[in-house]
Amino acid sequence: MTDARPILWTPSAARAEATRMAAFIRWLEADRGLTFADYNALWDWSVRDLDAFWQAIWDFFDLQASTQAQAVLTERKMPGAVWFPGAALNFADQMLRQAEKTPDATALIVQSESFGRSEMTWGTLRQAVANVAQHLSEMGVGQGDRVVAVLPNTETALIACLATISLGAVWSLCAPDMGHVAILDRFRQIEPKALIVQDGYVHAGKTVDRRDVLETIRAGLPTLKAAIYVPVVGDLPDGAVAWDALLQGDATYASTQVPFDHPVWVVYSSGTTGNPKPIVHGHGGILIEGAKQALHQDIGPGDRFCWLTSSGWIMWNAQFVAIGQGATVALFDGAPNHPDLMEVWRFAARERLSYFGAGAAFFTTCQKAGLAPGAEVDLSALRSIGATGSPLTSDGYEWVYGQVKSDVWLAPISGGTDLCGAFVGGNPMMPVRAGEMQCRFLGNAVRAFDEAGDALIGQVGELVCTEPLPSMPLYFWGDEDGSRLISSYYDTYPGIWRHGDWIEITPEGGSVIYGRSDATINRKGLRMGSAEIYQAVEGLDAVMDSLVVDLEFLGRESFMPLFVVPAPGVAVDEALKARINDAIRNAVSARFVPNEIVEIAEVPRTLSGKKLEVPVKKLLLGGDPTRVVNRDAMANPDSFDTFIAYATKRENT
């Protein structure tokens, strides 16, 4: 679909051979007698011989089970695949193995607006997990019970999570800035026994008091037997236990051994429309997928890793990829733009991060602000940069290499909450091309399908996965007959996972994500995701942000409005509209010039930063404003009022 994209970075031979991917390839030859002509040949083997590949991952990373599996995969189908039957293990055991090797080394670094900076060793982390687990057990929490939390991205959440999991209980987490309706919509479904919360926090220099909201949440969860509080703004409420009390003691770490497919945690779909889907992942599936992902992120002991994430985003869970490899994980709990956008880059420099990841929107914001972090702070330790959440444009890639660091491996990933992993992303042994992810992940049988279910190369199609993965959802909580699971992923191509993204697989095996396929633009038969339009429009200095939807009506031509947020002091006048249209015409196609350009103050987004294209589309197609979006799951709920007014105006004209 596109010409070959320019190469922006190529690893030196020494760097390529020092990667964990190279070590895995050497191990496959030495231990299994397998050699491959190139990465694509390795990938092809990994998606054909699933048993051999996933056993190789298990063995290479020395994953542990107290009872060995009887097989790797039975029932090779979707949904319903059965992985490593008979194995008994616990996810938390693997996360804490580094404590046995280097108990005095730093496991966690925490930079928090609420608490300042702190560090925690591996030995201290393991002791904290053991103590909290013992106290939770004394409160009646046991295997299969649910422990839920409303906590920021600090060590408290990680300790509580591992303690819960070590008991065989099931963890679930929401971010403290979420509305109480959104939190209750999630937690009520899984009937928790214990709740762990922080009563307030500091964000952008301001103290946020959440006590009233938390009392509403407590009252709305009738199954609770225990409430545990981290006090920041007030005293303990009646009937609550202080978090610090759970940290006391000298318990010996021990874990409950559970089956490979025992629930480890419940995460949720974005919940922007309808009731959030409570996605259940398993101990073993998350463990082995995270180990494999370490190959694609090139993470190991000695790394200093940070992903700029809210505790309500799946990238919070993805931090366990680094923890499981014995890396030091740096947690950033605060406003990334306070006192200015350089704050995170100063943090990266101070902590000598070797790997830094963030949502693509963060890098785009830095680019728009004219930041040049590489010229302002010392990023000499930084070896790798990750991005996800939305497609990173070619301009974003070029900004990283021009203004952050020229010799850095930029490796965006694309996957999702659904599988707690990525379908496509990086390979540290390969060149980086502008706007393109380097490869399909090992074990992930990713294809681009047309409407008939035929695979496409060099053309945009539906992102599908044609073989099962260990970390795919076990089920949705409460979905007794599996109907919600099937309708979410398997009803378009029976037996094949449809992810809901537009993807192009290049002839070389790279990939480009074009946006959500359910927000498709179809102009006179030519389909396209929104990402290419955003790249053209937001490439203009006069435009800070934008949102586009295609309003198709049966028997009518489509109507495509484009909503733009202008830069400060810029008017959305006819001259700017002409520039925008020219940019789309030149970069995309004249077919995708919008019918109307509308000025807005901000683009509505989910709590994880994704543009709310589908709810806006449903609204403008006549949907009920109270039903098309869950405002409590929005980062900026008031922004939706602009679109309600626009929809009303359209109806009256």
XYZ file of C-alpha atoms in Angstrom:
653
model
C 0.000 0.000 0.000
C 2.927 2.313 0.705
C 6.425 2.703 -0.623
C 9.277 1.371 1.521
C 9.558 3.596 4.563
C 12.952 5.148 5.310
C 15.259 3.371 7.743
C 15.938 5.592 10.766
C 18.115 3.281 12.858
C 20.018 0.034 12.463
C 21.575 -1.846 15.386
C 25.300 -2.401 15.301
C 26.376 -6.010 14.917
C 27.587 -5.985 18.517
C 24.303 -4.665 19.852
C 22.236 -7.101 17.802
C 24.236 -10.079 19.064
C 23.993 -8.877 22.673
C 20.166 -8.945 22.646
C 17.993 -11.526 24.334
C 16.491 -12.350 20.936
C 19.948 -13.305 19.651
C 20.559 -15.386 22.778
C 17.280 -17.220 22.180
C 18.197 -17.922 18.564
C 21.602 -19.301 19.647
C 19.900 -21.420 22.318
C 17.462 -22.873 19.777
C 20.395 -24.033 17.669
C 22.419 -25.403 20.581
C 19.579 -27.001 22.559
C 17.008 -27.873 19.896
C 19.109 -28.172 16.744
C 17.021 -25.495 15.004
C 18.397 -22.864 12.642
C 16.543 -20.211 10.675
C 17.504 -18.154 7.651
C 16.008 -14.961 9.097
C 13.461 -13.659 11.579
C 10.514 -14.349 9.286
C 11.525 -18.007 9.118
C 11.732 -18.095 12.919
C 8.306 -16.474 13.189
C 6.826 -18.939 10.685
C 8.078 -21.885 12.763
C 6.746 -20.305 15.956
C 3.175 -20.104 14.637
C 3.185 -23.525 12.969
C 4.764 -25.682 15.674
C 3.048 -24.183 18.703
C 3.999 -27.032 21.023
C 7.703 -26.783 20.253
C 7.777 -22.995 20.351
C 5.989 -22.486 23.659
C 7.956 -25.316 25.291
C 11.105 -23.554 24.081
C 10.001 -20.301 25.722
C 9.261 -22.167 28.954
C 12.686 -23.821 28.949
C 14.757 -20.850 27.765
C 13.374 -18.641 30.542
C 13.534 -21.482 33.089
C 9.920 -20.974 34.149
C 9.015 -23.005 37.212
C 6.111 -25.305 38.023
C 5.722 -27.404 41.161
C 3.890 -30.001 39.073
C 4.914 -30.429 35.461
C 2.454 -30.193 32.578
C 1.256 -33.322 30.775
C 1.396 -31.516 27.406
C 1.848 -28.033 25.949
C -1.426 -27.600 24.089
C -4.558 -29.682 23.821
C -7.703 -28.525 22.073
C -5.920 -26.318 19.493
C -8.924 -24.100 18.905
C -10.311 -20.636 19.633
C -11.897 -20.156 22.009
C -11.262 -23.125 24.240
C -7.561 -23.910 23.807
C -6.104 -25.738 26.811
C -2.490 -24.850 27.631
C -0.058 -26.829 29.813
C -2.704 -29.081 31.410
C -1.659 -30.557 34.730
C 0.902 -27.832 35.543
C 0.743 -26.263 39.009
C 2.457 -22.931 39.636
C 1.997 -19.382 40.876
C 2.669 -16.220 38.880
C 4.000 -14.400 41.953
C 6.782 -16.966 42.429
C 8.392 -16.036 39.119
C 8.012 -12.317 39.804
C 9.999 -12.645 43.029
C 12.767 -15.020 41.891
C 15.274 -12.178 41.657
C 14.967 -11.786 45.440
C 16.713 -15.142 45.800
C 19.602 -14.073 43.571
C 20.204 -10.430 44.541
C 18.114 -9.559 47.613
C 19.956 -6.283 48.220
C 19.684 -5.000 44.630
C 17.098 -2.355 43.774
C 13.792 -3.758 42.578
C 11.644 -0.615 42.524
C 12.185 3.118 42.253
C 9.131 5.250 42.967
C 8.760 8.922 42.093
C 5.432 10.125 43.480
C 3.899 13.577 43.817
C 2.142 12.296 46.926
C 5.099 10.608 48.666
C 8.325 11.783 47.024
C 11.078 9.427 45.896
C 11.803 6.026 47.382
C 13.543 2.762 46.543
C 12.853 -0.842 47.485
C 15.195 -3.824 47.275
C 14.178 -7.244 46.042
C 14.466 -8.660 49.542
C 12.277 -5.928 50.991
C 9.727 -6.409 48.217
C 9.479 -10.139 48.880
C 9.113 -9.550 52.623
C 6.376 -6.968 52.041
C 4.489 -9.354 49.764
C 4.766 -12.134 52.346
C 3.546 -9.907 55.183
C 0.589 -8.505 53.244
C -0.382 -11.978 52.055
C -0.386 -13.267 55.616
C -2.594 -10.404 56.815
C -4.983 -10.838 53.881
C -5.211 -14.536 54.675
C -6.055 -13.709 58.287
C -8.824 -11.455 56.960
C -10.310 -14.469 55.195
C -8.931 -13.988 51.694
C -8.168 -17.302 50.035
C -7.922 -19.042 46.687
C -10.436 -17.731 44.170
C -11.509 -14.710 46.250
C -11.326 -11.312 44.609
C -9.262 -8.429 45.985
C -9.898 -5.090 44.302
C -7.994 -1.842 44.626
C -8.201 1.837 43.754
C -4.556 2.858 43.878
C -2.050 4.930 41.905
C 1.066 3.585 40.200
C 3.231 3.160 43.311
C 4.813 0.214 45.109
C 1.611 -0.266 47.129
C -0.316 -1.549 44.123
C 2.453 -3.918 43.050
C 2.869 -5.350 46.554
C -0.877 -5.786 47.024
C -1.189 -7.414 43.607
C 1.581 -9.947 44.207
C 0.315 -10.700 47.725
C -3.176 -11.351 46.385
C -1.909 -13.544 43.567
C 0.399 -15.505 45.891
C -2.697 -16.636 47.820
C -4.392 -17.858 44.653
C -6.842 -14.959 44.989
C -7.796 -12.810 42.003
C -6.607 -9.214 41.624
C -8.386 -6.258 39.997
C -7.328 -2.602 39.899
C -8.791 0.771 38.955
C -7.049 4.133 38.762
C -7.880 6.678 41.501
C -9.007 9.329 39.006
C -11.825 7.150 37.670
C -15.404 8.039 38.565
C -17.222 5.974 41.155
C -19.804 4.801 38.620
C -17.102 3.407 36.339
C -15.344 1.715 39.253
C -18.539 0.150 40.584
C -19.526 -0.963 37.078
C -16.313 -2.987 37.092
C -15.960 -4.240 40.650
C -19.608 -5.139 41.268
C -19.408 -7.757 38.552
C -16.738 -9.765 40.354
C -18.081 -9.521 43.961
C -14.846 -8.733 45.829
C -14.017 -9.769 49.378
C -11.400 -7.065 50.113
C -10.851 -3.481 48.950
C -7.536 -1.588 49.092
C -7.632 2.171 48.441
C -5.706 5.420 48.844
C -7.890 8.230 50.198
C -6.337 10.977 48.074
C -3.342 11.938 46.022
C -1.380 14.899 44.717
C -1.599 15.644 40.999
C -0.046 18.636 39.251
C 0.682 20.132 42.637
C -2.916 19.915 43.857
C -4.253 17.604 46.544
C -7.238 15.536 45.417
C -9.486 14.280 48.227
C -11.228 11.008 47.291
C -12.722 10.078 50.663
C -16.358 10.673 49.729
C -15.995 8.785 46.451
C -14.361 5.854 48.210
C -17.129 5.665 50.801
C -19.640 5.495 47.954
C -17.619 2.658 46.426
C -17.428 0.787 49.741
C -21.164 1.134 50.203
C -21.754 -0.141 46.669
C -19.838 -3.393 47.191
C -21.932 -5.479 49.620
C -19.651 -8.537 49.433
C -16.708 -6.720 51.074
C -15.329 -8.214 54.282
C -12.324 -5.906 54.605
C -11.371 -2.354 53.643
C -7.722 -1.298 53.726
C -6.720 2.365 53.430
C -3.571 4.255 52.543
C -4.198 7.608 54.281
C -2.993 10.744 52.500
C -5.583 13.415 53.271
C -7.397 12.148 56.368
C -7.812 9.659 59.177
C -8.919 6.060 58.801
C -12.692 5.713 58.360
C -14.656 3.465 60.661
C -14.064 -0.209 60.097
C -10.989 0.268 57.901
C -7.475 -1.102 58.402
C -4.313 0.900 57.720
C -2.155 -0.360 54.863
C 0.973 0.112 56.977
C -0.379 -2.476 59.423
C -0.350 -5.085 56.656
C 3.329 -4.404 55.971
C 4.310 -5.339 59.527
C 5.685 -8.744 60.434
C 8.315 -11.261 59.384
C 6.260 -13.798 57.456
C 8.012 -16.327 55.264
C 7.034 -16.047 51.613
C 4.953 -19.002 50.456
C 2.458 -19.358 47.644
C -0.638 -21.353 46.816
C 0.048 -23.534 43.796
C -2.738 -23.308 41.229
C -3.468 -24.716 37.755
C -1.954 -23.010 34.701
C -5.390 -21.621 33.788
C -6.369 -20.418 37.272
C -7.508 -16.749 37.210
C -4.715 -14.328 38.084
C -6.500 -11.013 37.570
C -9.505 -9.351 35.983
C -8.967 -6.419 33.637
C -11.623 -4.516 31.739
C -12.431 -3.287 28.286
C -12.400 0.487 28.012
C -16.041 0.617 29.007
C -16.738 3.652 26.848
C -20.029 2.069 25.824
C -22.089 -0.494 27.710
C -21.020 -2.462 30.747
C -17.258 -3.074 30.811
C -16.187 -6.568 29.846
C -14.421 -8.237 32.805
C -11.575 -10.086 31.082
C -10.070 -12.976 33.056
C -6.437 -13.950 32.457
C -4.633 -16.990 33.830
C -1.457 -17.403 35.904
C 0.423 -19.455 33.358
C -0.710 -17.610 30.252
C 0.371 -14.218 31.582
C 3.639 -15.675 32.865
C 4.739 -17.269 29.597
C 3.502 -14.404 27.393
C 5.408 -11.911 29.543
C 8.578 -13.982 29.281
C 8.282 -14.094 25.503
C 7.626 -10.369 25.379
C 10.973 -9.806 27.117
C 12.590 -11.015 23.872
C 10.751 -8.356 21.890
C 11.457 -5.605 24.421
C 15.005 -6.811 25.089
C 14.606 -6.603 28.859
C 16.762 -8.425 31.373
C 18.536 -8.102 34.718
C 20.481 -4.862 34.855
C 17.888 -2.892 32.919
C 16.199 0.131 34.460
C 12.693 0.122 33.032
C 9.848 2.632 33.144
C 6.544 2.770 31.319
C 4.644 6.001 31.874
C 1.261 4.561 32.793
C -1.813 5.046 34.866
C -2.807 2.178 37.132
C -5.989 1.895 35.067
C -4.181 1.008 31.820
C -3.048 -2.480 30.816
C 0.498 -1.125 30.640
C 0.431 -1.126 34.441
C 0.121 -4.920 34.263
C 2.789 -5.011 31.554
C 5.343 -3.746 34.081
C 5.484 -7.348 35.306
C 7.320 -8.233 32.081
C 10.289 -6.302 33.449
C 9.819 -7.412 37.061
C 9.747 -11.038 35.966
C 13.115 -10.587 34.254
C 14.772 -9.100 37.330
C 14.965 -5.565 35.942
C 14.703 -2.502 38.161
C 11.301 -0.910 37.548
C 10.850 2.839 37.985
C 7.306 3.972 38.779
C 6.222 7.524 37.942
C 3.168 8.630 39.927
C 2.259 12.180 39.000
C 1.344 14.604 36.266
C 3.748 14.190 33.334
C 3.411 17.882 32.466
C 4.072 19.295 35.944
C 5.809 21.632 36.273
C 6.329 21.213 32.518
C 6.540 18.502 29.863
C 10.257 18.016 30.474
C 9.566 16.533 33.924
C 9.385 12.945 32.686
C 12.541 13.360 30.624
C 14.345 14.768 33.666
C 13.146 11.696 35.571
C 14.482 9.410 32.818
C 17.858 11.145 32.997
C 18.077 11.164 36.823
C 17.223 7.489 37.131
C 19.487 6.455 34.248
C 16.638 4.602 32.553
C 17.703 2.105 29.907
C 14.125 1.568 28.684
C 11.365 4.195 28.633
C 7.867 3.665 27.262
C 4.747 5.816 27.065
C 1.550 6.282 25.123
C 2.076 7.571 21.605
C 0.074 10.649 22.577
C 2.791 11.629 25.092
C 5.461 11.692 22.398
C 3.170 13.584 20.035
C 2.479 16.177 22.738
C 6.212 16.607 23.344
C 6.768 16.966 19.612
C 4.011 19.574 19.300
C 5.471 21.510 22.223
C 8.795 21.756 20.422
C 10.705 19.796 23.076
C 14.260 18.649 22.464
C 14.943 16.376 25.459
C 18.226 15.098 24.077
C 19.666 18.592 24.125
C 18.466 19.392 27.649
C 19.153 16.286 29.739
C 21.603 13.390 29.776
C 19.939 10.396 28.132
C 23.156 8.468 27.553
C 21.819 5.458 29.482
C 18.663 5.239 27.357
C 18.860 2.312 24.944
C 15.220 1.621 24.090
C 11.959 3.545 23.736
C 8.499 1.981 23.552
C 5.141 3.445 22.545
C 1.583 2.164 22.340
C -2.058 3.175 22.883
C -2.467 4.627 19.407
C -0.368 4.593 16.218
C 2.853 6.615 16.401
C 3.171 8.527 13.143
C 6.243 8.747 10.949
C 6.657 12.311 12.216
C 6.716 10.934 15.749
C 9.458 8.466 14.849
C 11.499 11.229 13.237
C 11.040 13.483 16.279
C 12.397 10.751 18.559
C 15.481 10.272 16.413
C 15.965 13.982 15.836
C 15.164 15.436 19.254
C 15.510 12.619 21.808
C 18.399 10.425 20.712
C 19.789 9.325 17.368
C 21.182 6.019 18.645
C 18.166 4.513 20.357
C 15.966 1.553 19.519
C 12.409 2.878 19.011
C 10.016 -0.053 19.202
C 6.281 0.766 19.378
C 3.980 -2.150 20.129
C 0.332 -2.820 19.371
C -1.847 -5.304 21.184
C -4.332 -4.740 23.917
C -5.947 -5.297 27.261
C -7.640 -8.370 25.820
C -4.474 -10.500 25.745
C -2.283 -8.400 28.078
C 0.354 -8.361 25.387
C 1.203 -7.281 21.893
C 0.558 -8.746 18.475
C 3.192 -6.705 16.656
C 6.135 -4.637 17.768
C 9.902 -4.665 17.981
C 12.871 -6.872 17.241
C 16.144 -5.383 18.545
C 18.120 -7.154 15.818
C 16.341 -5.403 12.938
C 16.338 -1.889 11.421
C 13.665 0.634 12.421
C 11.606 2.161 9.625
C 9.613 5.373 10.047
C 6.015 4.707 11.087
C 6.399 0.931 10.948
C 6.545 -1.763 13.607
C 9.345 -4.174 12.893
C 7.698 -7.574 13.124
C 4.894 -9.846 14.166
C 5.610 -11.238 17.624
C 6.783 -14.813 17.924
C 3.943 -17.250 18.493
C 1.369 -14.704 17.291
C -0.189 -15.831 14.015
C -1.131 -12.309 12.965
C -2.594 -11.727 9.505
C -4.396 -8.968 7.659
C -7.701 -10.356 6.371
C -10.060 -9.007 3.769
C -13.821 -9.355 4.165
C -13.745 -12.858 2.669
C -11.129 -14.040 5.161
C -8.234 -14.074 2.700
C -4.798 -12.924 3.880
C -3.406 -9.670 2.484
C 0.191 -8.510 2.103
C 0.953 -4.870 1.402
C -2.708 -3.923 1.817
C -4.794 -2.836 4.774
C -7.052 -5.455 6.322
C -8.536 -6.638 9.583
C -5.983 -7.641 12.208
C -6.670 -11.277 13.025
C -4.840 -14.003 14.910
C -5.358 -17.438 13.414
C -3.814 -19.530 16.211
C -4.455 -19.504 19.973
C -2.203 -17.712 22.458
C -1.706 -18.685 26.111
C -2.617 -15.199 27.360
C -5.908 -14.878 25.512
C -8.850 -14.438 27.904
C -9.905 -17.538 29.786
C -13.402 -16.080 29.795
C -15.365 -12.972 30.769
C -16.436 -13.025 34.399
C -20.108 -13.963 34.577
C -20.314 -14.899 30.891
C -21.615 -18.370 31.659
C -22.308 -19.490 28.096
C -19.346 -17.671 26.512
C -21.579 -15.633 24.235
C -19.997 -12.262 25.102
C -16.530 -13.657 24.504
C -17.492 -15.072 21.127
C -19.295 -11.932 20.001
C -16.323 -9.798 21.038
C -13.644 -11.631 19.065
C -14.875 -14.620 17.065
C -18.147 -13.831 15.303
C -16.683 -12.175 12.171
C -14.343 -15.050 11.281
C -15.496 -18.125 13.253
C -12.644 -19.732 15.154
C -10.308 -16.826 14.407
C -9.572 -13.868 16.688
C -10.574 -10.519 15.146
C -8.966 -7.732 17.121
C -10.722 -4.670 15.703
C -7.710 -2.869 14.213
C -6.738 -2.112 10.644
C -3.273 -3.480 9.901
C -0.960 -3.662 6.917
C 1.604 -6.462 6.818
C 4.502 -5.385 4.627
C 6.243 -7.793 2.219
C 9.240 -7.706 4.585
C 7.122 -8.768 7.568
C 6.769 -5.371 9.236
C 3.428 -3.853 10.086
C 1.536 -0.590 10.265
C -1.560 -0.065 12.414
C -4.082 2.332 10.840
C -6.537 2.694 13.690
C -9.657 0.920 14.872
C -11.540 -0.923 12.179
C -14.828 -0.170 13.856
C -14.141 3.515 13.247
C -13.575 2.857 9.569
C -13.819 5.590 6.973
C -15.351 4.382 3.721
C -15.299 6.978 0.957
C -16.696 5.778 -2.346
C -15.602 2.218 -1.674
C -12.129 3.102 -0.441
C -11.696 2.086 3.194
C -9.212 3.592 5.576
C -8.524 3.872 9.270
C -8.276 7.300 10.829
C -4.545 7.290 11.633
C -3.386 8.451 8.205
C -5.743 11.431 8.298
C -4.533 12.324 11.785
C -0.939 12.198 10.618
C -1.682 14.621 7.796
C -3.802 17.016 9.845
C -1.765 16.971 13.044
C 1.414 17.409 11.063
C 0.371 21.055 10.723
C 1.749 23.305 13.473
C -1.609 25.089 13.598
C -3.461 21.926 14.690
C -2.929 20.448 18.147
C -5.360 17.542 17.953
C -8.155 16.183 15.782
C -10.920 13.616 15.467
C -12.611 12.338 12.324
C -15.663 10.124 11.843
C -17.443 8.838 8.783
C -21.233 8.995 9.050
C -22.633 6.424 6.672
C -26.357 6.164 6.078
C -28.017 3.407 4.076
C -28.604 4.644 0.537
C -26.785 7.935 1.078
C -23.260 9.101 0.488
C -21.087 9.268 3.557
C -20.667 12.520 5.447
C -17.265 12.990 7.069
C -16.779 15.825 9.563
C -13.316 16.607 10.880
C -13.030 18.160 14.339
C -9.831 20.069 15.085
C -8.244 21.618 18.155
C -6.249 24.622 16.946
C -2.963 25.706 18.463
C -3.228 28.578 20.975
C -3.999 31.834 19.234
C -4.811 30.181 15.909
C -8.188 30.766 14.264
C -9.940 27.989 12.365
C -10.669 30.261 9.441
C -11.026 29.540 5.747
C -7.289 29.797 5.234
C -6.553 27.124 7.825
C -9.345 24.917 6.497
C -7.785 25.148 3.052
C -4.395 24.150 4.493
C -5.975 21.174 6.246
C -7.744 20.034 3.086
C -4.545 20.390 1.081
C -2.628 18.364 3.668
C -5.156 15.530 3.448
C -5.310 15.744 -0.325
C -1.525 15.578 -0.616
C -0.765 13.040 2.099
C -3.772 10.738 1.821
C -6.174 11.256 -1.059
C -8.663 13.792 -2.344
C -11.336 11.222 -1.509
C -10.700 11.829 2.172
C -11.084 15.593 2.216
C -13.741 16.166 4.911
C -17.211 17.489 4.198
C -16.883 19.905 7.095
C -14.158 21.135 9.456
C -15.343 22.032 12.942
C -13.374 23.747 15.709
C -13.466 22.097 19.162
C -11.694 22.769 22.455
C -10.535 19.189 23.066
C -10.843 15.683 21.675
C -12.815 13.299 23.922
C -10.602 10.477 25.151
C -10.739 7.355 27.283
C -8.851 7.184 30.557
C -6.030 5.458 28.662
C -5.871 8.287 26.116
C -7.647 6.768 23.131
C -9.816 9.000 20.970
C -13.519 8.262 21.334
C -14.232 7.871 17.630
C -16.902 5.179 17.896
C -19.070 6.875 20.577
C -18.924 10.152 18.617
C -19.885 8.284 15.463
C -22.831 6.584 17.201
C -23.976 9.899 18.638
C -23.878 11.645 15.280
C -25.769 8.758 13.708
C -28.635 9.414 16.096
C -27.616 7.497 19.202
C -28.870 8.403 22.659
C -26.229 10.672 24.297
C -26.778 8.946 27.636
C -26.129 5.494 26.173
C -23.413 5.855 23.544
C -20.688 6.694 26.065
C -19.909 6.050 29.716
C -18.681 9.438 30.918
C -17.115 7.956 34.027
C -14.718 6.078 31.758
C -13.645 9.278 29.994
C -10.588 11.367 30.782
C -12.461 14.564 29.844
C -16.231 13.919 30.018
C -17.255 17.551 29.475
C -15.679 17.444 26.006
C -18.596 15.273 24.839
C -21.060 18.149 25.291
C -19.619 19.850 22.204
C -20.580 16.854 20.093
C -24.059 16.636 21.582
C -24.588 20.265 20.573
C -23.232 19.528 17.100
C -25.556 16.523 16.750
C -28.556 18.632 17.795
C -27.635 21.302 15.283
C -27.397 18.695 12.505
C -30.809 17.297 13.372
C -32.363 20.756 13.162
C -30.905 21.669 9.782
